[in-house]
Tab-separated table of C-alpha atoms and ligand atoms in Angstrom:
chain	number	residue	atom	x	y	z
Q	1	MET	CA	20.897	-29.196	-6.268
Q	2	ALA	CA	18.627	-30.567	-3.829
Q	3	GLY	CA	15.883	-27.985	-2.266
Q	4	ARG	CA	17.594	-25.170	-4.456
Q	5	GLY	CA	14.051	-24.593	-6.417
Q	6	ASN	CA	14.104	-22.461	-9.866
Q	7	ALA	CA	14.613	-18.859	-10.066
Q	8	ARG	CA	11.516	-16.843	-11.130
Q	9	ASP	CA	13.547	-14.557	-13.205
Q	10	PRO	CA	17.239	-14.569	-14.447
Q	11	HIS	CA	17.992	-10.998	-12.981
Q	12	VAL	CA	15.504	-10.287	-10.126
Q	13	PHE	CA	15.694	-12.596	-7.015
Q	14	CYS	CA	14.164	-10.312	-4.410
Q	15	ILE	CA	12.465	-6.773	-4.344
Q	16	ALA	CA	15.832	-4.883	-3.995
Q	17	ASP	CA	17.031	-6.283	-7.315
Q	18	LEU	CA	13.481	-5.404	-8.923
Q	19	ILE	CA	13.891	-1.797	-7.735
Q	20	GLU	CA	17.457	-1.696	-9.195
Q	21	HIS	CA	16.346	-3.017	-12.714
Q	22	SER	CA	13.342	-1.010	-12.757
Q	23	GLU	CA	15.001	2.361	-11.897
Q	24	LYS	CA	17.331	1.568	-14.917
Q	25	ARG	CA	14.371	1.437	-17.323
Q	26	LEU	CA	12.198	4.379	-15.979
Q	27	SER	CA	12.660	7.836	-16.831
Q	28	LYS	CA	14.332	10.015	-14.158
Q	29	MET	CA	10.884	11.969	-13.517
Q	30	ALA	CA	9.099	8.598	-13.335
Q	31	SER	CA	11.858	7.050	-10.965
Q	32	GLU	CA	11.829	9.998	-8.551
Q	33	TYR	CA	7.976	10.351	-8.520
Q	34	ILE	CA	7.625	6.618	-7.576
Q	35	ALA	CA	10.538	6.531	-4.897
Q	36	GLY	CA	9.985	10.118	-3.774
Q	37	GLY	CA	8.402	11.391	-0.535
Q	38	ALA	CA	7.999	14.688	1.106
Q	39	MET	CA	10.596	17.218	1.983
Q	40	ASP	CA	13.780	15.336	3.259
Q	41	MET	CA	12.032	12.053	3.268
Q	42	ILE	CA	13.226	10.737	6.590
Q	43	THR	CA	9.916	8.952	6.814
Q	44	ARG	CA	9.952	7.877	3.169
Q	45	VAL	CA	10.816	4.245	2.148
Q	46	VAL	CA	14.307	2.698	1.017
Q	47	SER	CA	15.011	2.631	-2.869
Q	48	LEU	CA	18.146	2.268	-4.695
Q	49	CYS	CA	17.071	5.344	-6.080
Q	50	SER	CA	18.681	7.020	-2.900
Q	51	HIS	CA	21.662	8.371	-4.917
Q	52	LEU	CA	19.217	11.008	-6.047
Q	53	PHE	CA	18.177	12.071	-2.735
Q	54	SER	CA	20.195	13.485	0.225
Q	55	SER	CA	18.329	12.135	2.945
Q	56	PRO	CA	20.030	9.239	4.922
Q	57	VAL	CA	17.185	8.112	6.961
Q	58	LYS	CA	14.578	5.584	5.286
Q	59	ASP	CA	12.268	4.958	8.544
Q	60	ASN	CA	9.416	3.089	6.932
Q	61	CYS	CA	11.710	0.298	5.698
Q	62	ALA	CA	14.522	0.644	8.490
Q	63	GLU	CA	12.103	-0.167	11.395
Q	64	PHE	CA	11.485	-3.676	10.112
Q	65	ASP	CA	15.052	-4.136	10.915
Q	66	ARG	CA	14.811	-3.283	14.583
Q	67	TYR	CA	13.116	-6.447	14.920
Q	68	ARG	CA	14.501	-10.149	14.850
Q	69	LEU	CA	12.147	-13.041	14.219
Q	70	LEU	CA	12.009	-15.937	16.989
Q	71	PRO	CA	11.616	-19.019	15.019
Q	72	ARG	CA	10.287	-22.343	16.813
Q	73	VAL	CA	11.425	-25.991	15.568
Q	74	MET	CA	9.907	-29.257	15.255
Q	75	LYS	CA	6.539	-28.031	14.592
Q	76	ASP	CA	5.413	-30.170	11.709
Q	77	VAL	CA	5.235	-27.350	9.027
Q	78	ARG	CA	4.299	-29.953	5.989
Q	79	ASN	CA	0.788	-28.059	5.605
Q	80	VAL	CA	1.457	-24.361	5.936
Q	81	ASP	CA	-1.510	-22.115	4.892
Q	82	PRO	CA	-0.595	-18.663	4.231
Q	83	THR	CA	-4.069	-17.673	3.057
Q	84	ALA	CA	-5.768	-14.653	4.763
Q	85	GLU	CA	-9.014	-12.563	4.443
Q	86	CYS	CA	-9.331	-9.071	2.879
Q	87	TRP	CA	-12.790	-7.168	2.714
Q	88	GLY	CA	-14.511	-10.553	3.552
Q	89	VAL	CA	-12.678	-12.191	0.673
Q	90	LYS	CA	-10.036	-15.023	0.815
Q	91	SER	CA	-6.430	-13.970	-0.410
Q	92	THR	CA	-3.658	-16.356	-1.594
Q	93	PHE	CA	-1.501	-14.573	1.062
Q	94	PRO	CA	-1.871	-11.349	3.426
Q	95	LEU	CA	-0.757	-9.097	0.800
Q	96	GLY	CA	-2.405	-6.654	-1.517
Q	97	PHE	CA	-1.845	-3.291	-3.739
Q	98	SER	CA	-2.204	0.218	-1.994
Q	99	PRO	CA	-3.625	2.716	-4.254
Q	100	THR	CA	-0.790	4.756	-6.250
Q	101	GLY	CA	-1.507	7.217	-8.737
Q	102	ILE	CA	-0.626	7.418	-12.434
Q	103	HIS	CA	0.610	4.114	-13.242
Q	104	GLY	CA	0.725	5.080	-16.969
Q	105	VAL	CA	4.095	6.773	-16.081
Q	106	ALA	CA	5.823	3.394	-15.489
Q	107	HIS	CA	4.321	1.192	-18.295
Q	108	LYS	CA	1.725	1.165	-21.058
Q	109	ASP	CA	0.108	-1.858	-19.056
Q	110	LYS	CA	-0.609	0.728	-16.408
Q	111	GLU	CA	-3.323	-0.130	-13.872
Q	112	LEU	CA	-4.907	-3.031	-16.050
Q	113	GLY	CA	-1.357	-4.942	-16.043
Q	114	VAL	CA	-1.509	-4.581	-12.087
Q	115	SER	CA	-4.952	-5.856	-11.952
Q	116	ARG	CA	-4.230	-8.769	-14.127
Q	117	ALA	CA	-1.065	-9.729	-12.019
Q	118	ALA	CA	-3.064	-9.504	-8.689
Q	119	ALA	CA	-5.799	-11.419	-10.268
Q	120	SER	CA	-3.147	-14.185	-11.443
Q	121	GLN	CA	-1.878	-14.438	-7.940
Q	122	GLY	CA	-5.264	-14.140	-6.129
Q	123	VAL	CA	-4.597	-11.125	-3.971
Q	124	PRO	CA	-6.657	-7.908	-3.503
Q	125	MET	CA	-6.083	-4.434	-5.357
Q	126	CYS	CA	-7.236	-0.858	-4.150
Q	127	LEU	CA	-7.152	1.638	-7.092
Q	128	SER	CA	-6.197	5.230	-6.878
Q	129	SER	CA	-8.823	7.701	-7.495
Q	130	TRP	CA	-5.781	9.241	-9.469
Q	131	ALA	CA	-5.525	5.897	-11.682
Q	132	THR	CA	-4.912	6.380	-15.380
Q	133	SER	CA	-7.426	3.579	-15.871
Q	134	SER	CA	-11.141	3.477	-14.929
Q	135	ILE	CA	-12.269	1.156	-12.041
Q	136	GLU	CA	-14.450	-0.483	-14.827
Q	137	ASP	CA	-11.720	-1.553	-16.946
Q	138	VAL	CA	-9.663	-2.579	-13.903
Q	139	VAL	CA	-12.161	-4.901	-12.162
Q	140	ALA	CA	-12.889	-6.314	-15.720
Q	141	GLN	CA	-9.305	-7.764	-15.778
Q	142	GLY	CA	-9.850	-9.933	-12.761
Q	143	VAL	CA	-13.463	-10.652	-13.334
Q	144	ASN	CA	-13.025	-14.487	-13.225
Q	145	SER	CA	-10.469	-14.582	-10.337
Q	146	GLY	CA	-12.806	-13.788	-7.405
Q	147	ILE	CA	-10.050	-11.162	-6.006
Q	148	PRO	CA	-11.955	-8.379	-4.404
Q	149	TYR	CA	-11.253	-4.515	-5.575
Q	150	ALA	CA	-11.518	-1.293	-3.442
Q	151	MET	CA	-11.539	2.273	-4.679
Q	152	GLN	CA	-9.445	4.946	-2.985
Q	153	LEU	CA	-10.949	8.522	-2.587
Q	154	SER	CA	-8.708	11.644	-2.181
Q	155	VAL	CA	-11.518	13.543	-0.811
Q	156	VAL	CA	-12.305	16.701	-2.388
Q	157	GLU	CA	-14.530	19.808	-1.446
Q	158	ASP	CA	-17.294	19.162	-3.885
Q	159	PRO	CA	-19.572	16.208	-2.443
Q	160	ASP	CA	-20.638	15.479	-6.083
Q	161	ALA	CA	-17.195	15.143	-7.351
Q	162	ASN	CA	-16.737	12.654	-4.446
Q	163	LEU	CA	-20.025	10.987	-5.358
Q	164	PHE	CA	-18.929	10.458	-8.991
Q	165	THR	CA	-15.812	8.507	-8.095
Q	166	ILE	CA	-17.879	6.541	-5.507
Q	167	ARG	CA	-21.047	5.816	-7.929
Q	168	LYS	CA	-18.388	4.432	-10.502
Q	169	ALA	CA	-16.676	2.317	-8.012
Q	170	GLU	CA	-20.039	0.864	-6.833
Q	171	ALA	CA	-21.279	0.101	-10.271
Q	172	ALA	CA	-17.821	-1.674	-11.187
Q	173	GLY	CA	-18.373	-4.154	-8.048
Q	174	ALA	CA	-15.669	-2.707	-5.804
Q	175	LYS	CA	-16.082	-4.080	-2.537
Q	176	ALA	CA	-14.287	-1.191	-0.205
Q	177	LEU	CA	-13.993	2.346	-0.248
Q	178	TRP	CA	-10.635	3.672	1.090
Q	179	VAL	CA	-11.258	7.248	2.218
Q	180	THR	CA	-7.767	8.856	2.576
Q	181	CYS	CA	-7.401	10.678	5.680
Q	182	ASP	CA	-4.065	12.474	5.430
Q	183	LEU	CA	-4.452	14.531	2.831
Q	184	PRO	CA	-5.839	17.965	3.695
Q	185	ILE	CA	-3.183	19.499	1.290
Q	186	LEU	CA	-0.645	17.666	-0.746
Q	187	GLY	CA	2.645	17.110	0.692
Q	188	ARG	CA	5.962	19.168	-0.146
Q	189	ARG	CA	7.408	16.443	-2.774
Q	190	LEU	CA	10.530	18.351	-3.491
Q	191	ASN	CA	11.368	16.060	-6.450
Q	192	GLU	CA	8.033	16.870	-7.974
Q	193	PHE	CA	8.621	20.581	-7.880
Q	194	LYS	CA	12.271	20.051	-9.366
Q	195	ASN	CA	11.137	17.886	-12.060
Q	196	SER	CA	8.168	19.915	-12.906
Q	197	PHE	CA	6.114	16.817	-12.501
Q	198	SER	CA	3.025	16.456	-14.553
Q	199	ILE	CA	0.647	13.945	-15.989
Q	200	PRO	CA	2.367	12.674	-19.252
Q	201	GLU	CA	0.182	13.470	-22.651
Q	202	GLY	CA	-1.927	10.775	-23.716
Q	203	LEU	CA	-3.101	9.905	-19.993
Q	204	THR	CA	-6.227	10.505	-18.435
Q	205	ILE	CA	-7.644	10.569	-14.769
Q	206	PRO	CA	-11.008	8.559	-15.731
Q	207	ASN	CA	-12.198	8.242	-12.386
Q	208	LEU	CA	-12.587	11.776	-11.640
Q	209	PRO	CA	-15.530	13.835	-13.034
Q	210	PRO	CA	-15.063	14.486	-16.702
Q	211	ASP	CA	-15.243	18.155	-16.571
Q	212	VAL	CA	-12.065	18.383	-14.204
Q	213	ASP	CA	-8.840	19.859	-15.661
Q	214	PHE	CA	-6.710	17.264	-13.857
Q	215	ARG	CA	-3.397	18.675	-14.944
Q	216	ALA	CA	-4.630	21.907	-13.203
Q	217	PRO	CA	-7.336	20.521	-10.752
Q	218	THR	CA	-6.436	23.457	-8.233
Q	219	LYS	CA	-7.798	25.973	-10.640
Q	220	ASN	CA	-11.159	24.315	-10.067
Q	221	SER	CA	-12.231	25.146	-6.520
Q	222	ARG	CA	-14.478	22.294	-6.200
Q	223	MET	CA	-11.392	19.860	-6.837
Q	224	GLY	CA	-9.695	21.210	-3.847
Q	225	TYR	CA	-8.914	18.849	-1.020
Q	226	ASP	CA	-11.348	18.651	1.806
Q	227	ARG	CA	-9.490	20.508	4.532
Q	228	GLY	CA	-12.841	20.626	6.533
Q	229	MET	CA	-12.899	16.856	6.906
Q	230	THR	CA	-13.832	15.532	10.295
Q	231	TRP	CA	-15.045	12.330	12.050
Q	232	GLU	CA	-18.729	13.452	11.181
Q	233	LYS	CA	-17.855	12.558	7.428
Q	234	VAL	CA	-17.515	8.897	8.030
Q	235	GLN	CA	-21.433	8.697	8.338
Q	236	TRP	CA	-21.790	10.580	5.204
Q	237	PHE	CA	-19.725	8.197	3.199
Q	238	LYS	CA	-21.624	5.199	4.945
Q	239	LYS	CA	-25.069	6.759	4.010
Q	240	ASN	CA	-23.961	7.336	0.378
Q	241	THR	CA	-22.256	3.980	-0.622
Q	242	LYS	CA	-22.958	0.371	0.011
Q	243	MET	CA	-19.257	-0.478	-0.106
Q	244	GLN	CA	-17.470	-1.128	3.065
Q	245	VAL	CA	-15.782	2.427	4.175
Q	246	TRP	CA	-12.247	1.996	5.327
Q	247	LEU	CA	-10.085	4.879	6.774
Q	248	LYS	CA	-6.604	5.320	5.448
Q	249	GLY	CA	-3.837	7.175	6.865
Q	250	ILE	CA	-4.675	6.468	10.736
Q	251	MET	CA	-1.382	6.654	12.959
Q	252	ASP	CA	-2.455	7.753	16.373
Q	253	PRO	CA	-4.174	5.371	18.955
Q	254	GLU	CA	-6.789	8.190	19.763
Q	255	ASP	CA	-7.814	8.552	16.126
Q	256	ALA	CA	-7.971	4.769	15.692
Q	257	LYS	CA	-10.605	4.819	18.728
Q	258	LEU	CA	-12.376	7.872	16.851
Q	259	ALA	CA	-12.414	5.862	13.698
Q	260	VAL	CA	-14.278	2.912	15.266
Q	261	GLU	CA	-16.726	5.181	17.029
Q	262	ALA	CA	-17.254	6.808	13.630
Q	263	GLY	CA	-18.408	3.620	12.286
Q	264	ALA	CA	-15.323	2.907	9.957
Q	265	ASP	CA	-15.481	-0.874	8.668
Q	266	GLY	CA	-11.800	-1.122	9.014
Q	267	ILE	CA	-8.599	1.211	9.171
Q	268	ILE	CA	-5.394	1.379	7.210
Q	269	VAL	CA	-2.102	2.205	9.309
Q	270	SER	CA	-0.359	4.489	6.783
Q	271	ASN	CA	1.810	7.426	6.221
Q	272	HIS	CA	1.125	7.506	2.657
Q	273	GLY	CA	4.608	6.188	1.985
Q	274	GLY	CA	6.341	8.972	3.390
Q	275	ARG	CA	4.943	11.409	0.876
Q	276	GLN	CA	2.593	13.377	3.096
Q	277	LEU	CA	4.043	14.818	6.315
Q	278	ASP	CA	7.873	14.246	6.634
Q	279	GLY	CA	9.130	13.443	10.049
Q	280	ILE	CA	6.466	11.364	11.385
Q	281	SER	CA	7.032	7.920	12.696
Q	282	SER	CA	7.291	5.016	10.622
Q	283	THR	CA	4.045	2.905	10.383
Q	284	LEU	CA	5.613	-0.023	11.973
Q	285	ALA	CA	6.317	1.759	15.122
Q	286	ALA	CA	2.645	3.348	14.716
Q	287	LEU	CA	1.097	-0.211	14.628
Q	288	PRO	CA	1.350	-1.757	17.974
Q	289	GLY	CA	-0.560	1.331	19.625
Q	290	VAL	CA	-3.165	1.349	16.997
Q	291	VAL	CA	-3.915	-2.219	17.215
Q	292	ASP	CA	-4.265	-2.180	21.116
Q	293	ALA	CA	-6.541	1.000	20.681
Q	294	VAL	CA	-8.776	-0.851	18.455
Q	295	ALA	CA	-8.904	-3.989	20.479
Q	296	GLY	CA	-10.078	-6.280	17.558
Q	297	ARG	CA	-13.294	-4.164	17.015
Q	298	ILE	CA	-12.522	-3.665	13.478
Q	299	PRO	CA	-9.894	-4.901	11.227
Q	300	VAL	CA	-6.540	-2.989	11.103
Q	301	HIS	CA	-4.716	-3.300	7.850
Q	302	PHE	CA	-1.291	-1.635	7.273
Q	303	ASP	CA	1.229	-0.439	4.539
Q	304	GLY	CA	4.605	1.249	4.243
Q	305	GLY	CA	8.041	0.018	3.755
Q	306	ILE	CA	7.134	-3.526	2.933
Q	307	ARG	CA	9.920	-4.900	0.756
Q	308	ARG	CA	10.344	-8.542	2.004
Q	309	GLY	CA	8.382	-11.514	3.039
Q	310	THR	CA	9.752	-11.157	6.348
Q	311	ASP	CA	8.426	-7.608	6.543
Q	312	ILE	CA	4.826	-8.890	5.961
Q	313	PHE	CA	5.236	-11.456	8.781
Q	314	LYS	CA	6.714	-8.944	11.305
Q	315	ALA	CA	3.680	-6.578	10.509
Q	316	LEU	CA	1.254	-9.304	11.142
Q	317	ALA	CA	3.207	-10.154	14.284
Q	318	LEU	CA	2.571	-6.698	15.556
Q	319	GLY	CA	-1.056	-7.084	15.021
Q	320	ALA	CA	-1.693	-6.202	11.671
Q	321	ASP	CA	-4.552	-8.372	9.893
Q	322	PHE	CA	-3.394	-7.830	6.319
Q	323	CYS	CA	-0.533	-5.866	4.583
Q	324	PHE	CA	-0.430	-3.821	1.511
Q	325	VAL	CA	2.658	-2.419	-0.862
Q	326	GLY	CA	2.247	0.817	-2.810
Q	327	ARG	CA	5.448	1.513	-4.704
Q	328	ILE	CA	6.190	-2.188	-5.589
Q	329	ALA	CA	3.607	-2.281	-8.353
Q	330	LEU	CA	5.065	0.582	-10.107
Q	331	TRP	CA	8.715	-0.819	-9.811
Q	332	GLY	CA	7.062	-4.162	-11.097
Q	333	LEU	CA	5.407	-2.420	-13.970
Q	334	GLY	CA	8.958	-0.143	-14.853
Q	335	TYR	CA	10.646	-3.393	-14.882
Q	336	ASN	CA	8.371	-5.623	-17.160
Q	337	GLY	CA	5.021	-4.319	-17.256
Q	338	GLU	CA	2.441	-6.958	-16.139
Q	339	GLU	CA	5.056	-9.593	-15.656
Q	340	GLY	CA	7.301	-7.450	-13.559
Q	341	VAL	CA	4.158	-7.198	-11.280
Q	342	LYS	CA	3.522	-10.817	-11.124
Q	343	LEU	CA	7.183	-11.535	-10.592
Q	344	ALA	CA	6.927	-9.194	-7.375
Q	345	LEU	CA	3.885	-10.780	-6.270
Q	346	GLY	CA	5.521	-14.166	-6.868
Q	347	LEU	CA	8.724	-13.310	-4.878
Q	348	LEU	CA	7.013	-11.919	-1.941
Q	349	TYR	CA	4.687	-15.252	-1.761
Q	350	ASP	CA	7.860	-17.200	-1.770
Q	351	GLU	CA	9.557	-15.370	0.738
Q	352	PHE	CA	6.566	-15.113	3.044
Q	353	PHE	CA	5.455	-19.105	2.670
Q	354	ALA	CA	9.353	-19.488	3.701
Q	355	THR	CA	9.023	-17.239	6.484
Q	356	MET	CA	5.959	-19.033	7.841
Q	357	THR	CA	7.694	-22.331	7.439
Q	358	MET	CA	11.000	-21.622	9.114
Q	359	VAL	CA	9.292	-19.784	12.075
Q	360	GLY	CA	7.329	-22.800	12.590
Q	361	VAL	CA	3.610	-21.597	11.959
Q	362	THR	CA	1.016	-23.163	9.690
Q	363	SER	CA	-1.797	-20.642	9.938
Q	364	VAL	CA	-1.689	-16.899	9.646
Q	365	LYS	CA	-3.758	-16.223	12.522
Q	366	ASP	CA	-1.184	-18.098	14.782
Q	367	ILE	CA	1.358	-15.343	13.798
Q	368	GLY	CA	1.952	-13.217	17.037
Q	369	ARG	CA	4.086	-10.859	19.193
Q	370	HIS	CA	5.665	-13.752	20.629
Q	371	HIS	CA	7.391	-14.370	17.395
Q	372	LEU	CA	9.286	-11.100	17.592
Q	373	ALA	CA	11.892	-9.675	19.753
Q	374	ARG	CA	13.145	-6.066	19.446
Q	375	ILE	CA	16.702	-4.953	19.477
Q	376	ALA	CA	17.416	-2.722	22.432
Q	377	ALA	CA	19.911	0.348	22.294
Q	378	ASP	CA	22.650	-2.029	23.756
Q	379	GLY	CA	22.108	-4.513	21.042
Q	380	SER	CA	20.233	-7.151	23.126
Q	381	LEU	CA	17.183	-8.753	22.198
Q	382	VAL	CA	14.134	-8.054	24.236
Q	383	ARG	CA	11.037	-10.137	23.672
Q	384	LEU	CA	7.486	-8.382	23.042
Q	385	LYS	CA	4.848	-8.939	25.665
K	1	LIG	C1	3.623	6.979	-6.320
K	1	LIG	C2	2.807	6.936	-5.485
K	1	LIG	C3	1.483	7.312	-5.448
K	1	LIG	C4	0.537	7.134	-4.602
K	1	LIG	N1	-0.870	7.799	-4.653
K	1	LIG	C5	-1.601	7.574	-3.748
K	1	LIG	C6	-3.040	7.985	-3.846
K	1	LIG	O1	-3.488	8.477	-4.883
K	1	LIG	N2	-3.689	7.938	-2.896
K	1	LIG	C7	-3.394	7.221	-1.678
K	1	LIG	O2	-4.106	7.157	-0.874
K	1	LIG	N3	-2.136	6.942	-1.382
K	1	LIG	C8	-1.395	6.957	-2.438
K	1	LIG	N4	-0.132	6.508	-2.268
K	1	LIG	C9	0.364	5.993	-1.146
K	1	LIG	C10	0.271	4.339	-0.875
K	1	LIG	O3	-1.167	4.209	-0.987
K	1	LIG	C11	0.805	3.818	0.127
K	1	LIG	O4	0.257	4.243	1.420
K	1	LIG	C12	2.345	3.702	0.097
K	1	LIG	O5	2.986	3.751	-1.278
K	1	LIG	C13	2.736	2.357	0.972
K	1	LIG	O6	4.181	2.661	1.031
K	1	LIG	P1	5.108	1.597	0.174
K	1	LIG	O7	5.190	2.317	-1.213
K	1	LIG	O8	6.305	1.518	0.827
K	1	LIG	O9	4.432	0.191	0.261
K	1	LIG	C14	0.913	6.836	-3.363
K	1	LIG	C15	2.456	6.264	-3.171
K	1	LIG	C16	3.213	6.447	-4.147
K	1	LIG	C17	4.487	5.844	-3.996
């Protein structure tokens, strides 16, 4: 039929399908590790795994539905360009992978499969310091693709342990260091308590120092999260690496200003996918305030709750320069390893491209608040200023 196109997969036509099919294949412990958040999961993201949880509220995803798109017609959309820049490198579209730990729980392809999928689609990837593959091996998968990589750091008390991960990432050619700022302690993830979650045998955490017992890191005091971290620490990172230093987990406009003053190269608006402090606002609700506070001085990237191409568009319209997804890499792996991750990226690309075309914009930089209206309490649409 004219214009119908071909489906990319016989079962999975959107990310909601991917989640459903992936969760059928994953173990209960893995499904709940991926989908879960902290406490009642008010902030957490939607998943078809929700029958496993009692929380009715899924703010990170729900906030996207509080906006409506405002398309314009007759705009000559024969040449739509969805490319965008991340860490100084061009990306196929404004989406990359946020760091998520322990990919080995989802599939044997683990982070290496995610890296190959990202490379094949031309999008960036940030590796978790709790990855089950080394940054060298991850970067090697994309060596001829030109995609950029970043290394995330869960900052611990021992500076030498932090430097171990930083040096490895630099040597591997990572462009940016993502310092996770919302992790003074681990969030209270009840599913992990209930399932006695642990890193499966056979998996290792190679980006942490080799002498760390990663199955019981808190037994080793030097691996305790750095609860003493303040803005001065940003300069320590800047002095100790040539990589760009990005701060992940900025939600408050005042913190965004302090991040700029502290010398951060960029920030990521993130609430850790609802896995740290439950009951805080969704990332999309926090985004405009942060964007206004930064006022274009450094790039503002975004993650949390993105499940559709329209979600990417809405985050950009509210001022994000680039978007990331966390759980989708794991659900892609759970569905079909590397191929499942490629499928996820392909679907999101198709949806984002279709959104740009039908809204009537040909360049990512032209996406703005004028493309959105917010649904007011009485159901009416309020155009954004
Ligand atoms: C299973 C899992 C593991 C994660 N591990 C890390 C991590 O090691 N470091 C970190 O900064 N964020 C981590 N995150 C948070 C993600 O980087 C990201 O902020 C979040 O997943 C975005 O929300 P989304 O899953 O709705 O896309 C993790 C998230 C999940 C779901």
